[in-house]
Amino acid sequence: MFIFGNKASKIAKCAQKGNGNPVVKLIKDPDMTVRLAAIDCMGATRCHAASNDLINMLQDPNADVRIHVAGALAGIGDVHAKAHIANASSVAVLDGGGGFIYKYLKRIYRT
């Protein structure tokens, strides 16, 4: 995908420009640092192109991924994501503190 430079700098540039589309594929990168940065970029840029993949990632075995995904979905503000985030919370998919999920649900309902 990227010929020059590293993935993290490309993610940062896309986030700065407000366009997450070029890094959607990186939300599944094997490098956890790249993966989390790409997930965060999706929320920061309100990248709807990643919504379906992010919703599926609420089931990821890694708690950090699930927490970042919930934040990204809240940032995107996708109305379909609300139910998925609420469901993830009710079945305790997002461990690592209930406060995170309530914060994101509160944020997404304001959009």
PDB file of C-alpha atoms in Angstrom, residues 3 46 62 67 96 100:
ATOM      1  CA  ILE A   3       5.864   2.630  -1.035  1.00  0.00           C
ATOM      2  CA  ARG A  46     -15.058  10.002  10.977  1.00  0.00           C
ATOM      3  CA  ASN A  62      -7.517  -8.102  22.559  1.00  0.00           C
ATOM      4  CA  ILE A  67     -11.588  -0.259  23.613  1.00  0.00           C
ATOM      5  CA  GLY A  96     -10.785  -3.101  31.042  1.00  0.00           C
ATOM      6  CA  PHE A 100     -14.851   3.407  28.730  1.00  0.00           C
TER       7      PHE A 100
END
